[in-house]
Amino acid sequence: MTKPAIVIETVAKQFGTNEVLHDLSLEVPEGQTFAFLGRNGACKTTAIRMLMRLLKPDAGSIRSGTRCRCDDVSATWPRTRRCSVGCGSRS
């Protein structure tokens, strides 16, 4: 069994009084390709921003099995930005 590269468990997000994500759960196995598909306004971008740690989920957890590989990313990005993309976990 392949270990998961990404695990999203019961994630919720709201902006003001508008709940945009409710109970999102997803597991992507290591080595697999994955895509978010959906209509406009389905919160695909919000989910990706939370995965990239640009937004904090209001509930639930997002974990990534990848390690930060700052040297592999373009040297033109600031180090803090390079290390924040896809690194670590959020509980």
PDB file of C-alpha atoms in Angstrom:
ATOM      1  CA  MET A   1       0.000   0.000   0.000  1.00  0.00           C
ATOM      2  CA  THR A   2       1.367   3.416  -0.996  1.00  0.00           C
ATOM      3  CA  LYS A   3       1.574   6.007   1.736  1.00  0.00           C
ATOM      4  CA  PRO A   4      -0.433   9.180   1.139  1.00  0.00           C
ATOM      5  CA  ALA A   5       1.366  12.266  -0.152  1.00  0.00           C
ATOM      6  CA  ILE A   6      -1.557  14.528   0.761  1.00  0.00           C
ATOM      7  CA  VAL A   7      -4.242  14.002   3.397  1.00  0.00           C
ATOM      8  CA  ILE A   8      -7.108  16.456   3.857  1.00  0.00           C
ATOM      9  CA  GLU A   9      -9.483  15.575   6.706  1.00  0.00           C
ATOM     10  CA  THR A  10     -12.861  17.246   7.347  1.00  0.00           C
ATOM     11  CA  VAL A  11     -11.644  20.703   6.315  1.00  0.00           C
ATOM     12  CA  ALA A  12     -14.008  23.652   6.561  1.00  0.00           C
ATOM     13  CA  LYS A  13     -13.558  27.287   5.565  1.00  0.00           C
ATOM     14  CA  GLN A  14     -15.807  30.294   5.821  1.00  0.00           C
ATOM     15  CA  PHE A  15     -15.466  33.937   4.870  1.00  0.00           C
ATOM     16  CA  GLY A  16     -17.592  36.069   7.176  1.00  0.00           C
ATOM     17  CA  THR A  17     -20.931  34.269   7.486  1.00  0.00           C
ATOM     18  CA  ASN A  18     -20.522  32.449   4.142  1.00  0.00           C
ATOM     19  CA  GLU A  19     -19.391  28.829   4.610  1.00  0.00           C
ATOM     20  CA  VAL A  20     -17.559  28.010   1.380  1.00  0.00           C
ATOM     21  CA  LEU A  21     -16.144  24.575   2.265  1.00  0.00           C
ATOM     22  CA  HIS A  22     -17.759  22.040   4.559  1.00  0.00           C
ATOM     23  CA  ASP A  23     -16.314  18.637   5.502  1.00  0.00           C
ATOM     24  CA  LEU A  24     -13.788  18.287   2.629  1.00  0.00           C
ATOM     25  CA  SER A  25     -11.827  15.036   2.936  1.00  0.00           C
ATOM     26  CA  LEU A  26      -9.326  13.705   0.418  1.00  0.00           C
ATOM     27  CA  GLU A  27      -6.301  11.425   0.265  1.00  0.00           C
ATOM     28  CA  VAL A  28      -3.832  11.420  -2.649  1.00  0.00           C
ATOM     29  CA  PRO A  29      -1.391   8.478  -2.723  1.00  0.00           C
ATOM     30  CA  GLU A  30       2.293   9.169  -3.298  1.00  0.00           C
ATOM     31  CA  GLY A  31       3.193   9.105  -7.010  1.00  0.00           C
ATOM     32  CA  GLN A  32      -0.366   9.762  -8.219  1.00  0.00           C
ATOM     33  CA  THR A  33      -1.586  12.657 -10.319  1.00  0.00           C
ATOM     34  CA  PHE A  34      -4.617  14.503  -9.016  1.00  0.00           C
ATOM     35  CA  ALA A  35      -6.781  17.356 -10.307  1.00  0.00           C
ATOM     36  CA  PHE A  36      -9.595  19.411  -8.790  1.00  0.00           C
ATOM     37  CA  LEU A  37     -12.486  19.646 -11.243  1.00  0.00           C
ATOM     38  CA  GLY A  38     -15.706  21.557 -10.732  1.00  0.00           C
ATOM     39  CA  ARG A  39     -17.878  24.443 -11.758  1.00  0.00           C
ATOM     40  CA  ASN A  40     -17.045  28.088 -11.110  1.00  0.00           C
ATOM     41  CA  GLY A  41     -17.387  28.975  -7.438  1.00  0.00           C
ATOM     42  CA  ALA A  42     -16.919  25.369  -6.238  1.00  0.00           C
ATOM     43  CA  CYS A  43     -13.952  26.445  -4.019  1.00  0.00           C
ATOM     44  CA  LYS A  44     -11.233  24.660  -5.946  1.00  0.00           C
ATOM     45  CA  THR A  45      -8.896  27.636  -5.556  1.00  0.00           C
ATOM     46  CA  THR A  46      -9.692  27.957  -1.838  1.00  0.00           C
ATOM     47  CA  ALA A  47      -8.798  24.284  -1.298  1.00  0.00           C
ATOM     48  CA  ILE A  48      -5.526  24.651  -3.221  1.00  0.00           C
ATOM     49  CA  ARG A  49      -4.623  27.801  -1.263  1.00  0.00           C
ATOM     50  CA  MET A  50      -5.168  25.919   1.998  1.00  0.00           C
ATOM     51  CA  LEU A  51      -3.027  23.033   0.732  1.00  0.00           C
ATOM     52  CA  MET A  52      -0.272  25.536  -0.090  1.00  0.00           C
ATOM     53  CA  ARG A  53      -0.688  27.105   3.374  1.00  0.00           C
ATOM     54  CA  LEU A  54      -1.707  30.464   1.944  1.00  0.00           C
ATOM     55  CA  LEU A  55      -5.053  30.194   3.794  1.00  0.00           C
ATOM     56  CA  LYS A  56      -5.698  28.572   7.153  1.00  0.00           C
ATOM     57  CA  PRO A  57      -8.615  26.141   7.404  1.00  0.00           C
ATOM     58  CA  ASP A  58     -11.221  27.001  10.052  1.00  0.00           C
ATOM     59  CA  ALA A  59     -11.570  23.313  10.955  1.00  0.00           C
ATOM     60  CA  GLY A  60      -9.963  20.009  10.034  1.00  0.00           C
ATOM     61  CA  SER A  61      -6.383  19.225   9.058  1.00  0.00           C
ATOM     62  CA  ILE A  62      -4.187  19.191   5.973  1.00  0.00           C
ATOM     63  CA  ARG A  63      -1.005  17.101   5.943  1.00  0.00           C
ATOM     64  CA  SER A  64       1.630  16.749   3.267  1.00  0.00           C
ATOM     65  CA  GLY A  65       4.166  13.935   3.207  1.00  0.00           C
ATOM     66  CA  THR A  66       6.559  15.936   1.033  1.00  0.00           C
ATOM     67  CA  ARG A  67       9.649  17.597   2.373  1.00  0.00           C
ATOM     68  CA  CYS A  68      10.686  21.157   1.724  1.00  0.00           C
ATOM     69  CA  ARG A  69      13.200  21.202  -1.096  1.00  0.00           C
ATOM     70  CA  CYS A  70      14.148  24.859  -1.164  1.00  0.00           C
ATOM     71  CA  ASP A  71      17.147  24.309  -3.419  1.00  0.00           C
ATOM     72  CA  ASP A  72      14.925  22.752  -6.123  1.00  0.00           C
ATOM     73  CA  VAL A  73      12.745  25.853  -6.472  1.00  0.00           C
ATOM     74  CA  SER A  74      13.699  28.910  -8.500  1.00  0.00           C
ATOM     75  CA  ALA A  75      16.309  30.975  -6.669  1.00  0.00           C
ATOM     76  CA  THR A  76      14.364  34.113  -7.590  1.00  0.00           C
ATOM     77  CA  TRP A  77      11.670  33.318  -4.980  1.00  0.00           C
ATOM     78  CA  PRO A  78      12.387  34.592  -1.448  1.00  0.00           C
ATOM     79  CA  ARG A  79      13.457  31.763   0.863  1.00  0.00           C
ATOM     80  CA  THR A  80      10.414  32.233   3.125  1.00  0.00           C
ATOM     81  CA  ARG A  81       8.105  31.830   0.111  1.00  0.00           C
ATOM     82  CA  ARG A  82       9.971  28.796  -1.248  1.00  0.00           C
ATOM     83  CA  CYS A  83       9.848  27.008   2.101  1.00  0.00           C
ATOM     84  CA  SER A  84       6.145  27.685   2.661  1.00  0.00           C
ATOM     85  CA  VAL A  85       4.946  25.875  -0.455  1.00  0.00           C
ATOM     86  CA  GLY A  86       4.116  22.222   0.162  1.00  0.00           C
ATOM     87  CA  CYS A  87       6.217  21.829   3.295  1.00  0.00           C
ATOM     88  CA  GLY A  88       5.307  20.407   6.654  1.00  0.00           C
ATOM     89  CA  SER A  89       1.832  19.861   7.998  1.00  0.00           C
ATOM     90  CA  ARG A  90      -1.009  21.843   9.441  1.00  0.00           C
ATOM     91  CA  SER A  91      -3.085  20.542  12.329  1.00  0.00           C
TER      92      SER A  91
END
